[in-house]
PDB file of C-alpha atoms in Angstrom:
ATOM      1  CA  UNK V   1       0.000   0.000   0.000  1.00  0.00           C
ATOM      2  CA  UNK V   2       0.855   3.415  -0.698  1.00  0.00           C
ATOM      3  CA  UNK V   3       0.500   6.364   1.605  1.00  0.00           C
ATOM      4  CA  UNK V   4      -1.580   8.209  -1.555  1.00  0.00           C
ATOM      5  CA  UNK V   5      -4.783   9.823  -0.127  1.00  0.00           C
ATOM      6  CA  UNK V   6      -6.171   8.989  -3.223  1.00  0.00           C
ATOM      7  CA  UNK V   7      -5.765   5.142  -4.105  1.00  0.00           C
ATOM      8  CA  UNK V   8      -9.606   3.646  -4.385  1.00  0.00           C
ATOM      9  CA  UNK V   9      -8.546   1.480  -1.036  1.00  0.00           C
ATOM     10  CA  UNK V  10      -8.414   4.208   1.336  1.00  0.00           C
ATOM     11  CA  UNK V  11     -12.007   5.917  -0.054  1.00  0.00           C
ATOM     12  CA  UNK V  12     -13.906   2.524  -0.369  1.00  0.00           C
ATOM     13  CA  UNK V  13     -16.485   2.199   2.801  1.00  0.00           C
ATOM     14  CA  UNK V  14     -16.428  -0.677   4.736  1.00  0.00           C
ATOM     15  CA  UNK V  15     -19.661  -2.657   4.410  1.00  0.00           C
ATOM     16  CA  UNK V  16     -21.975  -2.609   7.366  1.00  0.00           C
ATOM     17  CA  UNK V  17     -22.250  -5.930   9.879  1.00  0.00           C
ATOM     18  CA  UNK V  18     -25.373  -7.331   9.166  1.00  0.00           C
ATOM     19  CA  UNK V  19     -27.690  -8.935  12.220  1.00  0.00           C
ATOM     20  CA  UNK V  20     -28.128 -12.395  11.845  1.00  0.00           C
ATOM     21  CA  UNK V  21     -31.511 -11.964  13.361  1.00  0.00           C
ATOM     22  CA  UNK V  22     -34.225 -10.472  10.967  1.00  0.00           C
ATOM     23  CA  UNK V  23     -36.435  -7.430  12.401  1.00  0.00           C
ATOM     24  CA  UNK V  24     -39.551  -7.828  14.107  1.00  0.00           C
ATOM     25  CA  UNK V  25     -42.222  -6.857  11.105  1.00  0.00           C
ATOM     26  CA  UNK V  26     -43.795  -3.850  11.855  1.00  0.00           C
ATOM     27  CA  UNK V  27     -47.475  -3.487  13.817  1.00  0.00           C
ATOM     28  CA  UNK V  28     -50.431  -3.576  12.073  1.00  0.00           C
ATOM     29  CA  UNK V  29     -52.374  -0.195  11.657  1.00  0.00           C
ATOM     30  CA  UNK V  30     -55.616  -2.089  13.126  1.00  0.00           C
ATOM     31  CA  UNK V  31     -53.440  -3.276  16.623  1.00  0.00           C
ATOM     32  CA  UNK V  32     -52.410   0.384  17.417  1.00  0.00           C
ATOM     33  CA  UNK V  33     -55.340   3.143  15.739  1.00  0.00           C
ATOM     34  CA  UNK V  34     -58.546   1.880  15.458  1.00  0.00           C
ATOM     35  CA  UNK V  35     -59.385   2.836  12.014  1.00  0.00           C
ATOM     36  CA  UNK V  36     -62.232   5.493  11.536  1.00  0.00           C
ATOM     37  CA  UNK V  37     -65.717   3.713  10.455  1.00  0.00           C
ATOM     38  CA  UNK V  38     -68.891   6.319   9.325  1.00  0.00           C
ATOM     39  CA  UNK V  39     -71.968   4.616  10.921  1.00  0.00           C
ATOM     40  CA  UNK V  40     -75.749   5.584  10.596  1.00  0.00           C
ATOM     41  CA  UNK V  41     -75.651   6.656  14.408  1.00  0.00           C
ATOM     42  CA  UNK V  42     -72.452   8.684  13.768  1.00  0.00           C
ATOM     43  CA  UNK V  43     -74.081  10.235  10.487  1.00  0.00           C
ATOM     44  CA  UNK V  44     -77.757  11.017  13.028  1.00  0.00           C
ATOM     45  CA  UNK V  45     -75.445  12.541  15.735  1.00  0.00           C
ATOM     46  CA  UNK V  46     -73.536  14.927  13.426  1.00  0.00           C
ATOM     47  CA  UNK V  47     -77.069  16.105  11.556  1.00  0.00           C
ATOM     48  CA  UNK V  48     -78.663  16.378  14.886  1.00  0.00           C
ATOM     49  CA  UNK V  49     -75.934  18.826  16.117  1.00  0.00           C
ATOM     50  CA  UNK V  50     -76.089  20.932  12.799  1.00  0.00           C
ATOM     51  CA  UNK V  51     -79.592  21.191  12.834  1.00  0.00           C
ATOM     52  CA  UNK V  52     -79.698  22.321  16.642  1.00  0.00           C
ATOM     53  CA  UNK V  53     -76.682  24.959  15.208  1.00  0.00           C
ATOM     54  CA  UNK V  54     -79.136  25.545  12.578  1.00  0.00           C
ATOM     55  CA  UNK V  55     -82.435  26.321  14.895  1.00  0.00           C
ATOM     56  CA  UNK V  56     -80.000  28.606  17.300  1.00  0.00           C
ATOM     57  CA  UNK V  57     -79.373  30.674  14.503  1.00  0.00           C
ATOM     58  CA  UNK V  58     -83.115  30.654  12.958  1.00  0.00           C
ATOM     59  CA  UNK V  59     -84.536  32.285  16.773  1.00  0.00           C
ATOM     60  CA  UNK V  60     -81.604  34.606  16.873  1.00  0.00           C
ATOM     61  CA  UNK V  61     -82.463  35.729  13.027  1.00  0.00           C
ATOM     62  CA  UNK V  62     -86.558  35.703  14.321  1.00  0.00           C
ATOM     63  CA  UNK V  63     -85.519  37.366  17.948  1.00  0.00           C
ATOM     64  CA  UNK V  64     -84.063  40.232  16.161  1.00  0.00           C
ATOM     65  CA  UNK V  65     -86.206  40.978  13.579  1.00  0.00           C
ATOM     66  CA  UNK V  66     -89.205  41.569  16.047  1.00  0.00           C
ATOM     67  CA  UNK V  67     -90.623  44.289  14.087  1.00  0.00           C
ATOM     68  CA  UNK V  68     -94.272  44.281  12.401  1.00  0.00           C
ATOM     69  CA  UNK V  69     -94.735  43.107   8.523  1.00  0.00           C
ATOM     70  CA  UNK V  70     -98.239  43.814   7.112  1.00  0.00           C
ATOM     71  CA  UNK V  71     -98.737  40.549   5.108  1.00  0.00           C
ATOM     72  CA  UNK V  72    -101.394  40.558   2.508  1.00  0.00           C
ATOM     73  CA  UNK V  73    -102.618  36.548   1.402  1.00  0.00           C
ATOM     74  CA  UNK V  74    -105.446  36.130  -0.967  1.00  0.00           C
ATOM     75  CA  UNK V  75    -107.604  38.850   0.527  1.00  0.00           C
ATOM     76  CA  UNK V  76    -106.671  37.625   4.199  1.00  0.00           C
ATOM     77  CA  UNK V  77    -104.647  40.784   5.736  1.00  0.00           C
ATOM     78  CA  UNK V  78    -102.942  41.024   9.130  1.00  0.00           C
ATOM     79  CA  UNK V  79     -99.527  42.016  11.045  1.00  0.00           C
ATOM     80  CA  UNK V  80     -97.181  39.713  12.387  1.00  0.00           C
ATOM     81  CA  UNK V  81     -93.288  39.834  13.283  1.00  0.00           C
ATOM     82  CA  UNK V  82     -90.957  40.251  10.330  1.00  0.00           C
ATOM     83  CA  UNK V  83     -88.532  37.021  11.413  1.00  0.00           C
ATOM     84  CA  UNK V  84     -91.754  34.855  11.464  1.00  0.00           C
ATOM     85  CA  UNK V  85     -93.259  36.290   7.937  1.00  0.00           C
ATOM     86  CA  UNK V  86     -89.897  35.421   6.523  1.00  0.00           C
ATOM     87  CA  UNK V  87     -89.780  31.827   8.425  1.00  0.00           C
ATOM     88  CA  UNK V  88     -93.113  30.881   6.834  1.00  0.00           C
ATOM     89  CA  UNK V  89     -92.168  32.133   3.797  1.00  0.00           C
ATOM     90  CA  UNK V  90     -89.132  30.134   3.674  1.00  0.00           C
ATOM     91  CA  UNK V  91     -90.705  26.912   4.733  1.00  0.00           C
ATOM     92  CA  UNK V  92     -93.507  27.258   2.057  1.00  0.00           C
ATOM     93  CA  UNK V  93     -90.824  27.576  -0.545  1.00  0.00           C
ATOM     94  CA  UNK V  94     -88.859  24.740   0.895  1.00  0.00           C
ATOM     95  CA  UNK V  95     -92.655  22.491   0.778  1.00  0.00           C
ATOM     96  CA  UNK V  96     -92.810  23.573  -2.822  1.00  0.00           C
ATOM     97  CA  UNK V  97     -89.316  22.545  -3.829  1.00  0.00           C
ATOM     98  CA  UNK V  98     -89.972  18.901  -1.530  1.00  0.00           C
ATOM     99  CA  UNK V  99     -93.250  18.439  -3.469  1.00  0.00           C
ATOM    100  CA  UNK V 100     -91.448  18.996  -6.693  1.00  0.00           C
ATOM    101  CA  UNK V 101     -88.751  16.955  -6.021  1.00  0.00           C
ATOM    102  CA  UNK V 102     -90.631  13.890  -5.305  1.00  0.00           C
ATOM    103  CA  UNK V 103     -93.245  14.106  -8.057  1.00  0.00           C
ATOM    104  CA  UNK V 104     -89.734  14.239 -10.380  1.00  0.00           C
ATOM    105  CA  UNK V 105     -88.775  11.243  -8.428  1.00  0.00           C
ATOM    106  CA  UNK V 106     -91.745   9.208  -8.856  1.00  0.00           C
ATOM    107  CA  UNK V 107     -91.848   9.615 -12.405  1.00  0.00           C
ATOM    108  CA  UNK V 108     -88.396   8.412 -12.683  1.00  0.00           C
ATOM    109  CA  UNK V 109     -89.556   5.194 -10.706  1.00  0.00           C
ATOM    110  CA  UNK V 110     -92.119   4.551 -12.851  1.00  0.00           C
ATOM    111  CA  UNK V 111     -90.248   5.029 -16.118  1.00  0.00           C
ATOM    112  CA  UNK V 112     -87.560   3.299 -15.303  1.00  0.00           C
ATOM    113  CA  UNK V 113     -90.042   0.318 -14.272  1.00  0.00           C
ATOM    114  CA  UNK V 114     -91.509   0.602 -17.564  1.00  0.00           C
ATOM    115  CA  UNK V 115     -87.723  -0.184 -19.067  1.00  0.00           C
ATOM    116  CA  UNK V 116     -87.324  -2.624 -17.232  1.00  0.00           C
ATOM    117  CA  UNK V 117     -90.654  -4.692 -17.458  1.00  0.00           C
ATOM    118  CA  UNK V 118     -90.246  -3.830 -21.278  1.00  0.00           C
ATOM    119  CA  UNK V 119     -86.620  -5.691 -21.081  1.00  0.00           C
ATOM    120  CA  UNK V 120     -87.615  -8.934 -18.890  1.00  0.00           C
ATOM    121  CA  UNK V 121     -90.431  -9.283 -21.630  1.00  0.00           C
ATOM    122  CA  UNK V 122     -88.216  -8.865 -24.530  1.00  0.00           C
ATOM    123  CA  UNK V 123     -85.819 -10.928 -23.283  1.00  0.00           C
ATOM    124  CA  UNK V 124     -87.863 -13.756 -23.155  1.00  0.00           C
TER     125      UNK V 124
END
């Protein structure tokens, strides 16, 4: 050997002892976090709690807006608080766009049970 700093001897690494014993594998994700399941009662819970959230902010909304609305309704004519001429006007549009909704959905039903009666015939 010579005392060159540069000869490939004195720059190659030594190669690392290896353990005769292999590692322990590593835990399973299941043994140490339980993993995070959606349920029906977890899905109830979190709609309960936004529409309580939901019902403190519609008397807040109906608390402050105390003053009178003259409301005119196919000749019927009267006063009533401006928060609760607004609530009933919102839930009348929400009934309208419910009633809607499922009339759409029931003819879907009943087309698509047309197709399908029409195919289990034809396919006969």
């Amino acid at each position: 050997m010579s005392n060159d700093p540069m000869e490939p001897e004195d720059l190659a690494t030594p190669e690392p002892e290896r353990d005769p014993q292999p590692e322990p594998a590593p835990a399973r994700m299941e043994e140490s976090e339980p993993a995070s399941v959606v349920t029906r009662a977890g899905v109830v819970w979190v709609a309960t709690i936004a529409a309580l959230l939901l019902l403190i902010l519609l008397i807040v909304f109906i608390i402050q807006n105390q003053g009178a609305a003259e409301v005119h309704y196919f000749g019927l004519s009267g006063t009533i608080p401006l928060g609760i001429a607004l609530l009933i006007a919102a839930v009348g549009g929400g009934l309208l766009v419910a009633v809607s909704g499922a009339i759409r959905i029931i003819q879907l039903r009943i087309i698509a049970r047309r197709k399908a009666s029409a195919r289990r015939v034809s396919g006969k």
